[in-house]
Coordinates of C-alpha atoms and ligand atoms in Angstrom, one line a residue:
M1128 CA 67.1 2.7 34.2
T1129 CA 65.2 0.4 36.4
K1130 CA 62.0 1.5 38.2
Y1131 CA 64.4 0.8 41.8
E1132 CA 66.6 2.8 40.1
E1133 CA 64.6 5.8 39.5
L1134 CA 62.9 5.5 43.4
A1135 CA 66.6 6.0 44.6
N1136 CA 67.4 9.0 42.1
L1137 CA 64.0 11.0 43.3
L1138 CA 63.9 9.9 47.2
F1139 CA 68.2 11.1 47.5
A1140 CA 69.4 13.3 44.8
D1141 CA 71.3 14.4 46.7
I1142 CA 73.2 11.2 48.0
D1143 CA 76.6 10.7 45.4
K1144 CA 78.2 8.7 47.5
T1145 CA 78.1 4.8 47.6
P1146 CA 78.5 2.1 49.9
E1147 CA 81.3 0.8 48.2
Y1148 CA 82.5 4.6 48.8
Y1149 CA 82.4 3.9 52.3
E1150 CA 83.3 1.0 52.0
E1151 CA 87.2 1.9 51.0
L1152 CA 87.0 4.5 53.0
Y1153 CA 87.0 2.4 56.0
P1154 CA 88.3 -1.0 55.4
P1155 CA 88.8 -3.7 57.4
R1156 CA 90.7 -3.5 59.9
Q1157 CA 94.5 -5.1 60.2
L1158 CA 94.1 -6.8 62.7
K1159 CA 95.5 -10.4 64.4
E1160 CA 93.5 -13.6 64.3
G1161 CA 91.0 -13.4 66.9
A1162 CA 91.2 -10.2 68.1
R1163 CA 88.1 -8.9 68.7
V1164 CA 86.5 -5.5 68.5
T1165 CA 83.9 -4.3 70.4
R1166 CA 82.5 -1.0 71.4
F1167 CA 80.5 0.5 74.0
A1168 CA 76.8 3.2 72.5
P1169 CA 75.4 4.7 75.2
S1170 CA 72.7 7.9 74.1
P1171 CA 73.4 10.2 75.9
T1172 CA 70.5 10.6 77.3
G1173 CA 71.4 10.8 81.4
F1174 CA 74.0 9.7 84.0
L1175 CA 75.8 6.3 83.9
H1176 CA 73.9 3.2 85.0
F1177 CA 75.5 0.0 86.8
G1178 CA 74.1 -1.9 84.4
N1179 CA 75.7 0.1 81.6
L1180 CA 78.8 -0.2 83.5
F1181 CA 79.5 -3.7 83.6
T1182 CA 78.4 -4.5 79.8
C1183 CA 81.3 -1.8 78.8
I1184 CA 83.8 -3.6 81.2
N1185 CA 83.0 -7.1 79.6
A1186 CA 83.1 -5.3 76.8
Y1187 CA 86.1 -3.4 76.9
T1188 CA 87.2 -6.7 78.5
T1189 CA 87.0 -8.7 75.9
A1190 CA 89.2 -6.4 73.7
K1191 CA 91.8 -5.6 76.0
N1192 CA 92.6 -9.5 76.9
T1193 CA 92.8 -10.8 72.7
G1194 CA 94.3 -7.4 71.3
G1195 CA 91.2 -5.9 69.3
V1196 CA 89.7 -2.5 69.6
F1197 CA 87.6 -0.7 72.0
Y1198 CA 85.5 2.3 71.1
V1199 CA 82.9 4.8 72.7
R1200 CA 79.7 6.0 69.3
V1201 CA 77.8 8.1 70.6
E1202 CA 73.9 7.3 69.5
D1203 CA 72.6 10.6 69.5
T1204 CA 70.0 9.7 67.1
D1205 CA 66.9 11.2 69.7
Q1206 CA 68.1 14.7 69.7
K1207 CA 65.0 15.3 71.5
R1208 CA 66.1 13.4 75.0
K1209 CA 69.5 13.9 75.3
V1210 CA 71.0 15.7 78.0
E1211 CA 73.5 18.4 78.3
G1212 CA 76.6 17.0 79.2
A1213 CA 75.1 13.4 79.4
V1214 CA 78.8 12.5 77.1
E1215 CA 80.9 14.4 79.0
S1216 CA 79.9 12.3 82.6
M1217 CA 80.0 9.1 80.9
L1218 CA 82.7 9.4 79.9
K1219 CA 84.2 10.7 82.5
S1220 CA 82.7 7.7 85.3
L1221 CA 83.9 5.5 82.2
S1222 CA 87.6 6.8 83.0
V1223 CA 87.2 6.1 86.4
Y1224 CA 87.1 2.0 86.1
G1225 CA 90.3 2.9 83.4
V1226 CA 87.8 2.5 80.8
K1227 CA 89.6 3.5 78.6
A1228 CA 88.6 4.3 74.5
D1229 CA 90.9 3.0 72.1
E1230 CA 89.1 5.2 69.2
G1231 CA 85.9 6.8 68.9
V1232 CA 84.3 9.8 71.4
V1233 CA 86.2 10.7 74.0
G1234 CA 85.1 13.6 75.5
E1235 CA 82.1 15.9 74.3
N1236 CA 82.6 16.8 70.5
E1237 CA 86.5 14.9 70.2
E1238 CA 86.5 12.3 68.3
I1239 CA 90.0 10.1 67.9
G1240 CA 90.8 6.8 65.3
D1241 CA 90.3 6.3 62.1
Y1242 CA 86.2 4.8 61.3
G1243 CA 84.6 8.1 62.8
P1244 CA 82.5 9.2 63.0
Y1245 CA 81.9 8.3 66.1
Y1246 CA 77.9 10.9 66.3
Q1247 CA 75.0 8.9 65.1
S1248 CA 74.3 12.7 63.8
K1249 CA 77.1 12.7 62.0
R1250 CA 76.6 10.1 59.7
K1251 CA 73.2 11.2 58.2
E1252 CA 75.5 10.9 54.7
I1253 CA 76.8 8.1 54.6
Y1254 CA 72.9 5.8 56.9
Q1255 CA 71.6 7.8 53.1
A1256 CA 73.6 6.1 51.1
Y1257 CA 73.1 2.7 52.4
A1258 CA 69.2 3.1 52.5
K1259 CA 69.8 4.7 48.5
S1260 CA 71.2 1.0 47.9
L1261 CA 68.9 -0.7 49.1
V1262 CA 66.1 1.3 47.2
Q1263 CA 67.8 0.7 44.2
Q1264 CA 67.9 -3.0 45.1
G1265 CA 64.2 -3.0 45.7
L1266 CA 64.5 -4.3 49.0
A1267 CA 63.4 -0.8 50.5
Y1268 CA 60.4 2.1 49.7
P1269 CA 58.5 5.3 51.2
C1270 CA 56.0 4.8 53.2
F1271 CA 53.2 7.7 53.7
C1272 CA 50.7 6.4 56.6
T1273 CA 50.3 8.5 58.8
P1274 CA 50.1 8.1 62.2
E1275 CA 45.9 7.5 61.8
E1276 CA 46.0 5.0 59.5
L1277 CA 48.6 2.8 61.6
D1278 CA 47.0 3.6 63.6
E1279 CA 44.3 1.7 61.8
I1280 CA 46.5 -0.8 61.1
R1281 CA 46.8 -1.6 64.9
N1282 CA 43.2 -1.5 65.6
A1283 CA 42.8 -3.8 63.1
Q1284 CA 45.6 -6.4 64.2
E1285 CA 44.2 -7.1 67.7
N1286 CA 43.7 -10.4 66.9
E1287 CA 46.8 -11.1 65.4
D1288 CA 49.9 -12.9 65.6
I1289 CA 52.3 -11.2 64.3
K1290 CA 52.1 -7.1 64.8
G1291 CA 53.1 -4.6 62.8
Y1292 CA 53.6 -3.3 59.4
Y1293 CA 53.8 -6.3 57.2
G1294 CA 51.9 -8.9 54.3
K1295 CA 48.7 -7.0 53.7
Y1296 CA 48.9 -4.6 56.0
A1297 CA 52.2 -2.9 54.0
K1298 CA 49.9 -0.8 52.2
C1299 CA 53.1 1.4 51.0
R1300 CA 55.3 -1.6 49.6
D1301 CA 54.3 -1.1 46.7
L1302 CA 53.4 1.4 45.1
S1303 CA 54.1 2.6 42.0
V1304 CA 57.5 5.8 41.3
E1305 CA 54.6 7.5 40.3
E1306 CA 51.7 7.2 43.1
V1307 CA 55.3 7.7 45.5
K1308 CA 55.7 11.1 42.7
K1309 CA 52.6 12.8 43.5
N1310 CA 52.5 12.0 46.9
I1311 CA 56.0 13.4 47.6
D1312 CA 55.1 16.4 45.3
A1313 CA 52.3 16.8 47.9
G1314 CA 55.3 17.9 50.3
M1315 CA 53.6 14.4 51.7
P1316 CA 55.9 13.0 54.5
W1317 CA 57.8 10.1 54.2
T1318 CA 59.7 7.0 56.6
L1319 CA 61.8 4.3 54.4
R1320 CA 61.2 0.9 55.1
L1321 CA 62.6 -2.1 54.9
K1322 CA 60.9 -5.2 52.2
S1323 CA 61.7 -7.9 54.4
P1324 CA 62.1 -10.4 52.6
G1325 CA 61.3 -12.8 55.9
D1326 CA 59.2 -16.2 55.6
I1327 CA 57.2 -16.5 58.7
T1328 CA 57.0 -20.1 57.8
K1329 CA 61.2 -19.8 58.4
K1330 CA 63.6 -20.1 61.9
C1331 CA 66.2 -18.2 62.5
Y1332 CA 69.4 -18.8 63.6
F1333 CA 71.7 -18.2 66.4
D1334 CA 75.0 -18.5 68.7
D1335 CA 74.2 -15.6 71.5
V1336 CA 77.8 -15.6 72.9
I1337 CA 76.4 -15.6 75.9
K1338 CA 72.6 -17.4 76.1
G1339 CA 74.1 -19.5 73.4
K1340 CA 72.4 -21.6 70.5
I1341 CA 68.9 -19.4 70.1
E1342 CA 66.7 -20.2 67.8
M1343 CA 63.5 -17.6 66.8
P1344 CA 61.3 -16.7 63.7
E1345 CA 62.6 -15.1 60.9
N1346 CA 61.8 -11.2 61.0
V1347 CA 58.5 -10.8 58.8
I1348 CA 57.8 -6.8 59.2
D1349 CA 58.9 -4.4 56.9
V1350 CA 60.6 -1.8 59.8
V1351 CA 61.3 1.6 59.3
L1352 CA 65.1 2.3 58.4
L1353 CA 64.9 6.9 58.4
K1354 CA 62.4 8.4 60.1
A1355 CA 60.3 11.0 58.1
D1356 CA 63.8 14.0 59.0
G1357 CA 65.6 11.2 57.5
I1358 CA 67.8 10.1 61.0
P1359 CA 67.5 6.4 60.9
T1360 CA 66.5 4.5 64.1
Y1361 CA 68.5 2.4 66.2
H1362 CA 67.8 -1.1 63.7
F1363 CA 69.8 0.2 61.0
A1364 CA 72.1 3.2 63.1
H1365 CA 73.3 -0.1 64.1
A1366 CA 73.9 -2.4 61.2
V1367 CA 75.0 0.2 59.1
D1368 CA 77.8 2.0 62.1
D1369 CA 79.1 -1.5 63.4
H1370 CA 79.4 -2.9 59.9
L1371 CA 81.7 0.3 58.7
M1372 CA 83.0 0.0 62.4
R1373 CA 84.3 -3.3 61.7
T1374 CA 83.0 -4.5 65.6
T1375 CA 83.1 -8.1 66.3
H1376 CA 80.9 -8.8 69.1
V1377 CA 77.9 -6.3 69.5
F1378 CA 78.0 -6.7 73.8
R1379 CA 74.2 -5.1 74.8
G1380 CA 71.5 -5.8 77.1
D1381 CA 69.7 -8.2 76.7
E1382 CA 66.6 -6.6 75.2
W1383 CA 67.4 -6.5 72.2
I1384 CA 67.6 -9.5 71.7
A1385 CA 63.9 -10.1 70.1
S1386 CA 65.7 -7.4 67.8
V1387 CA 68.0 -10.0 66.9
P1388 CA 66.1 -11.3 63.4
L1389 CA 65.8 -8.2 62.0
H1390 CA 69.4 -7.4 62.5
L1391 CA 70.4 -10.2 61.1
Q1392 CA 68.4 -9.6 58.3
L1393 CA 69.5 -5.8 57.7
F1394 CA 73.0 -7.3 58.1
K1395 CA 71.8 -9.8 54.8
V1396 CA 70.2 -7.4 52.4
L1397 CA 72.8 -4.8 53.4
G1398 CA 76.1 -7.6 52.2
F1399 CA 77.6 -7.5 55.2
K1400 CA 78.7 -9.7 57.6
P1401 CA 77.0 -10.6 60.8
V1402 CA 78.7 -9.4 63.9
K1403 CA 78.0 -11.7 67.6
Y1404 CA 76.0 -10.5 70.2
A1405 CA 77.2 -10.8 73.1
H1406 CA 73.4 -10.5 75.5
V1407 CA 74.5 -8.7 79.5
A1408 CA 71.7 -10.2 81.5
P1409 CA 69.9 -7.1 83.6
I1410 CA 71.6 -6.1 87.2
M1411 CA 69.3 -8.0 90.0
K1412 CA 68.8 -7.8 93.4
E1413 CA 66.9 -9.7 96.0
E1414 CA 64.2 -7.8 97.4
N1415 CA 61.4 -10.0 99.6
G1416 CA 62.5 -13.4 98.9
G1417 CA 62.4 -12.5 95.3
K1418 CA 64.4 -10.8 91.9
R1419 CA 64.2 -7.6 90.7
K1420 CA 66.1 -5.0 87.9
L1421 CA 68.3 -3.0 89.7
S1422 CA 66.7 -0.2 89.1
K1423 CA 67.5 3.6 88.4
R1424 CA 64.1 4.8 90.4
K1425 CA 64.0 2.9 93.6
D1426 CA 67.7 2.2 93.7
P1427 CA 70.8 4.9 94.4
E1428 CA 72.9 2.0 94.1
A1429 CA 72.2 2.3 90.2
A1430 CA 73.8 5.2 89.5
V1431 CA 77.7 4.5 88.7
T1432 CA 78.2 8.2 90.5
Y1433 CA 76.9 6.3 93.6
Y1434 CA 80.6 4.3 94.4
A1435 CA 82.5 7.2 93.6
E1436 CA 80.2 9.5 96.6
Q1437 CA 80.7 6.7 98.9
G1438 CA 84.7 5.9 98.3
Y1439 CA 84.6 2.9 96.4
P1440 CA 87.8 2.9 95.5
K1441 CA 88.4 1.8 92.0
D1442 CA 89.8 -1.5 92.4
S1443 CA 87.0 -2.7 94.1
V1444 CA 84.2 -2.0 92.1
N1445 CA 86.3 -3.0 89.5
E1446 CA 87.1 -6.6 91.9
Y1447 CA 83.4 -7.2 92.3
V1448 CA 82.8 -6.6 88.3
M1449 CA 85.3 -9.0 87.6
T1450 CA 82.8 -11.3 90.4
I1451 CA 79.8 -11.2 89.0
A1452 CA 80.8 -11.3 85.2
N1453 CA 82.4 -14.9 86.0
S1454 CA 82.2 -17.0 89.0
N1455 CA 85.4 -18.6 88.3
F1456 CA 87.2 -15.2 89.5
E1457 CA 87.0 -14.9 93.2
D1458 CA 88.2 -19.1 92.5
W1459 CA 91.1 -17.1 91.1
R1460 CA 91.5 -14.6 93.0
R1461 CA 92.3 -16.7 95.4
V1462 CA 95.9 -18.7 94.1
N1463 CA 97.0 -14.7 92.1
K1464 CA 96.4 -12.1 95.3
D1465 CA 98.3 -10.3 94.0
E1466 CA 98.4 -10.1 90.5
P1467 CA 96.9 -7.3 88.8
I1468 CA 93.4 -7.7 87.4
E1469 CA 93.9 -7.9 84.1
K1470 CA 95.9 -11.4 83.8
F1471 CA 92.5 -13.2 84.6
P1472 CA 91.2 -15.3 81.9
Y1473 CA 87.7 -13.6 81.7
N1474 CA 86.0 -15.7 79.6
P1475 CA 81.8 -13.6 78.3
K1476 CA 80.7 -17.3 77.8
K1477 CA 80.5 -17.3 81.4
M1478 CA 78.6 -15.1 82.1
S1479 CA 75.2 -15.2 83.4
V1480 CA 72.8 -16.3 81.4
S1481 CA 69.5 -15.2 83.4
G1482 CA 71.5 -12.1 85.2
A1483 CA 74.3 -11.7 88.3
L1484 CA 72.8 -10.9 91.9
F1485 CA 73.7 -7.6 92.6
D1486 CA 74.4 -7.7 96.7
I1487 CA 76.4 -4.1 98.5
A1488 CA 77.8 -7.2 101.2
K1489 CA 79.3 -8.7 98.6
L1490 CA 81.1 -5.5 97.3
T1491 CA 81.6 -4.8 100.9
D1492 CA 83.2 -7.7 101.1
V1493 CA 85.7 -7.5 98.4
S1494 CA 86.5 -3.7 99.0
K1495 CA 88.0 -4.7 102.6
N1496 CA 89.6 -7.4 100.5
V1497 CA 91.4 -4.5 98.5
I1498 CA 91.4 -1.8 101.0
C1499 CA 93.1 -4.0 103.7
K1500 CA 96.4 -4.8 100.9
M1501 CA 96.8 -1.1 100.0
T1502 CA 99.6 0.9 101.6
A1503 CA 98.7 3.7 104.5
D1504 CA 100.3 6.3 101.5
D1505 CA 97.1 5.3 98.9
V1506 CA 95.1 4.8 101.6
F1507 CA 96.4 8.8 102.3
E1508 CA 96.7 9.9 99.1
Q1509 CA 93.0 7.7 98.0
S1510 CA 90.0 8.7 100.2
Y1511 CA 92.3 12.8 101.2
E1512 CA 90.8 12.6 96.9
W1513 CA 87.9 11.5 97.7
A1514 CA 87.3 13.4 100.6
K1515 CA 88.1 17.2 99.0
E1516 CA 84.8 17.1 97.2
F1517 CA 83.0 14.7 99.5
N1518 CA 84.3 15.0 103.6
P1519 CA 85.9 18.6 104.0
Q1520 CA 85.8 17.9 107.0
L1521 CA 88.1 14.6 106.4
A1522 CA 90.2 16.8 104.8
A1523 CA 91.0 19.5 107.1
L1524 CA 91.8 16.9 110.1
Y1525 CA 93.7 15.5 107.3
E1526 CA 95.8 18.5 106.2
K1527 CA 96.4 19.4 110.0
D1528 CA 98.8 16.6 109.7
K1529 CA 99.5 14.2 106.9
D1530 CA 102.3 12.3 108.5
Y1531 CA 99.8 11.9 111.6
A1532 CA 97.2 10.8 109.5
K1533 CA 99.3 8.5 107.7
A1534 CA 100.2 7.2 110.9
V1535 CA 97.0 6.1 111.7
L1536 CA 96.2 5.1 108.9
N1537 CA 98.6 2.6 109.0
I1538 CA 97.7 1.1 112.0
D1539 CA 97.8 -2.4 111.5
R1540 CA 98.2 -1.9 107.8
E1541 CA 100.8 -2.8 105.7
N1542 CA 102.1 -6.9 107.3
K1543 CA 101.3 -10.0 107.2
K1544 CA 97.2 -10.2 107.8
P1545 CA 96.5 -6.3 107.9
R1546 CA 92.7 -5.3 109.5
K1547 CA 89.1 -5.1 106.9
D1548 CA 87.9 -2.7 109.4
I1549 CA 87.8 0.1 105.7
A1550 CA 85.0 -1.1 103.2
K1551 CA 85.0 2.7 100.9
W1552 CA 86.6 5.6 102.0
S1553 CA 83.7 7.1 104.0
D1554 CA 84.4 4.7 106.6
I1555 CA 87.3 6.3 107.4
P1556 CA 86.2 9.5 109.3
D1557 CA 84.8 7.3 111.9
Y1558 CA 87.3 4.2 112.1
I1559 CA 89.4 7.2 113.8
S1560 CA 87.6 9.4 115.2
Y1561 CA 89.1 8.7 118.3
M1562 CA 92.3 10.3 117.0
Y1563 CA 91.7 13.2 116.8
D1564 CA 90.6 15.4 119.8
E1565 CA 87.8 17.1 117.8
T1566 CA 85.9 14.4 116.5
F1567 CA 86.9 11.9 119.8
E1568 CA 83.5 10.8 121.3
E1569 CA 83.8 9.6 125.5
C1570 CA 81.7 6.5 125.8
Y1571 CA 82.7 4.6 128.9
D1572 CA 80.4 1.2 128.5
L1573 CA 83.0 -1.8 129.6
T1574 CA 82.4 -4.9 128.7
G1575 CA 84.0 -8.6 130.4
N1576 CA 84.3 -9.0 133.5
A1577 CA 84.9 -4.9 133.9
T1578 CA 83.3 -3.1 136.5
P1579 CA 83.3 0.9 137.3
S1580 CA 85.9 0.0 140.2
L1581 CA 87.9 -2.0 138.8
A1582 CA 87.6 0.6 136.3
V1583 CA 88.9 3.3 139.1
D1584 CA 92.4 1.0 140.1
V1585 CA 93.4 0.0 137.0
L1586 CA 93.4 3.4 135.5
E1587 CA 95.0 4.9 138.7
K1588 CA 97.7 2.7 138.9
Y1589 CA 98.2 2.6 134.3
K1590 CA 98.6 6.4 134.4
D1591 CA 101.0 6.6 136.8
I1592 CA 103.6 3.5 134.7
V1593 CA 102.8 4.3 130.9
D1594 CA 105.1 6.3 128.5
I1595 CA 104.8 7.3 125.8
N1596 CA 108.3 6.6 124.5
D1597 CA 108.2 2.6 125.8
D1598 CA 109.0 -0.4 122.9
K1599 CA 106.0 -3.0 122.8
D1600 CA 106.8 -5.3 125.0
T1601 CA 107.6 -3.2 127.5
W1602 CA 104.4 -0.8 127.6
F1603 CA 102.2 -5.0 127.4
D1604 CA 104.3 -5.6 130.6
K1605 CA 104.0 -3.0 132.0
I1606 CA 100.3 -4.5 130.9
K1607 CA 100.2 -6.7 132.7
S1608 CA 102.5 -5.7 136.7
I1609 CA 99.2 -3.8 137.3
C1610 CA 96.7 -6.9 136.8
E1611 CA 98.1 -8.7 140.0
P1612 CA 97.5 -5.8 142.4
C1613 CA 93.6 -5.2 140.5
G1614 CA 92.9 -7.7 142.1
C1615 CA 93.2 -9.0 138.1
T1616 CA 95.4 -12.1 137.0
P1617 CA 97.7 -11.3 133.8
N1618 CA 97.0 -15.2 132.8
V1619 CA 93.9 -15.8 131.2
K1620 CA 94.4 -19.2 131.5
E1621 CA 94.4 -19.3 135.5
F1622 CA 90.7 -17.2 134.9
K1623 CA 88.9 -19.2 134.0
Q1624 CA 90.5 -21.8 135.7
N1625 CA 88.9 -20.6 138.9
P1626 CA 86.7 -17.7 137.5
D1627 CA 86.1 -16.5 140.9
A1628 CA 89.3 -16.6 142.9
F1629 CA 90.1 -12.6 140.4
K1630 CA 88.1 -9.1 139.1
G1631 CA 89.2 -10.0 135.7
H1632 CA 92.1 -11.3 133.4
V1633 CA 94.3 -9.5 131.9
G1634 CA 92.0 -9.1 128.7
D1635 CA 89.7 -6.9 131.0
V1636 CA 92.4 -4.7 132.1
S1637 CA 93.5 -3.8 128.5
T1638 CA 89.5 -3.1 127.9
V1639 CA 89.4 -0.5 130.5
I1640 CA 92.4 0.6 129.4
R1641 CA 91.2 1.2 124.9
V1642 CA 87.6 2.3 125.8
A1643 CA 89.4 5.3 128.4
L1644 CA 91.7 5.5 125.0
T1645 CA 90.2 5.8 122.7
G1646 CA 85.9 5.6 124.3
R1647 CA 85.0 1.5 121.6
T1648 CA 86.1 -1.6 123.5
N1649 CA 87.4 -3.0 119.6
T1650 CA 89.7 -1.4 117.9
P1651 CA 92.9 -1.4 115.7
D1652 CA 96.2 -1.9 117.9
L1653 CA 96.4 0.3 121.4
Y1654 CA 100.1 0.3 121.7
C1655 CA 100.0 2.3 118.4
I1656 CA 96.8 4.2 119.1
T1657 CA 98.4 4.6 122.5
A1658 CA 101.2 6.3 120.9
L1659 CA 100.3 8.3 118.3
L1660 CA 97.6 10.1 120.3
G1661 CA 100.9 11.1 122.9
E1662 CA 101.0 12.0 126.6
E1663 CA 99.7 14.2 126.8
R1664 CA 96.0 12.7 124.7
V1665 CA 96.8 10.0 127.1
K1666 CA 96.5 11.4 130.5
A1667 CA 94.1 13.7 129.8
R1668 CA 91.4 10.9 128.8
I1669 CA 92.6 8.4 131.3
E1670 CA 91.9 10.8 133.6
K1671 CA 88.9 11.8 132.7
A1672 CA 87.0 8.2 132.4
I1673 CA 88.7 7.7 136.0
A1674 CA 86.7 11.1 136.9
H1675 CA 84.1 8.9 135.2
Y1676 CA 84.1 5.6 137.2
K1677 CA 84.4 7.6 140.4
E1678 CA 81.1 8.6 140.0
E1679 CA 80.1 6.1 138.4
K1680 CA 80.6 3.3 141.3
Ligands
LIG145 N1 72.6 2.9 72.8 C1 71.9 1.8 72.1 C2 71.3 2.4 74.2 O1 71.6 2.4 74.7 C3 72.9 1.3 72.8 C4 72.9 -0.4 71.9 C5 73.9 -1.2 71.8 O2 74.7 -0.6 72.4 O3 73.8 -2.0 70.4 O4 70.5 1.1 74.2

């Protein structure tokens, strides 16, 4: 037995499985050429950040577009930071946006697939088998340094370019088996360190899918692979898991880019084929003329739940994510108006190297375009679902008469040029407020040439001729017919040629009626509004407006 084998048996006496065993248990996946295996690997420490969703949708789309596999692995090695219910809430947020794992963790303590367990906390034995094998080959060793000793090293390295456990600082690198045995017998805690084969004068090269070709110095640090409790560090778990789960492309935040030389070295010493990396830059926000990262602390829109609370439809968020993921998405959308988003030839290589800019105005715009294309039934159903959770008053209004609500939502919808008033479901209460007596707020402010005295004239006449059953042409003819008797012209052109000859034109007459009925100067189609409000409400609102303007005159 070599000294390293002896050491391995000493450190991992209980581990009887070998890497070969796991290689066989988790064989390469039988997928077609070019299929990508991607994953989302959250630490269950809180809610889903918009940045996580963004990274995740990119990983997911890459797998789906190539006929590959997307799976979820929970990185719960840090039990102290674990938050109860975080897994469930993250999965729920993902599912809202259509991200459904083919494999892995699909519910709290619920896993599917042949490459599990997918909770890192259940994989301790696997990591230890690989750790044992590294020790056997002289590629890893136990370190007994105390926190105080590590502090001393840090202090001594103040003026060094490279900091960490390496070279002359790596005190435990060459301990003999006897010394190790003595320490273990004395009950000294130990961590397992990589015996880095790195060369300070050499470079490590890799081609990041997003960032392109990168060159960095090789890793020379003997990093910790297993902590004193036998739990792996992120680095070691990443190499073992992404290899055994047969990941091909790792999409993750670019804060990990500095660790790539170490990760590639780990893949090498472990005998694994390296994965491809796609390092996603953080989502940025413009502030005071500069840019900063979207912040969990400062920005409510950083939490994915924000979009559900505000009532952005899932399709809007997905469209928006694609808009900032690939800058050619908008051009594609312009020529493929009705295609499902899945048809877009997404390309991770087109992602921003420096960080996509989050812009709520853009999201609003995208969302208005999405919502204007929906049917009234869709708008009703989705906003009703939203209202039940976030706006009980709106839900109650809907429930009074669902057909009426749908008809209201159908005004200026389901036609060639639908209006784009709604960006999110929380816009609806205001948008439809005048269609319900409970929420109608009178406001008699006029615009254009309309004055209170003209308003009295117009409304007195209109009140007598308005008929809810009129078709649109008749309705409009009637409005035109009261123009002249009120000193206005039905012809806008005529008014413009000779403005002093008239009190106003047909537009002003309509404004008066619109304001009386809705309290607003800008609304969707007034004919539809009038018809839906019904005779009784129309007449009552006109009377009230007349009374108001008479006082104002
Ligand atoms: N658990 C890691 C994190 O949350 C995942 C990084 C990765 O995707 O590899 O940062």
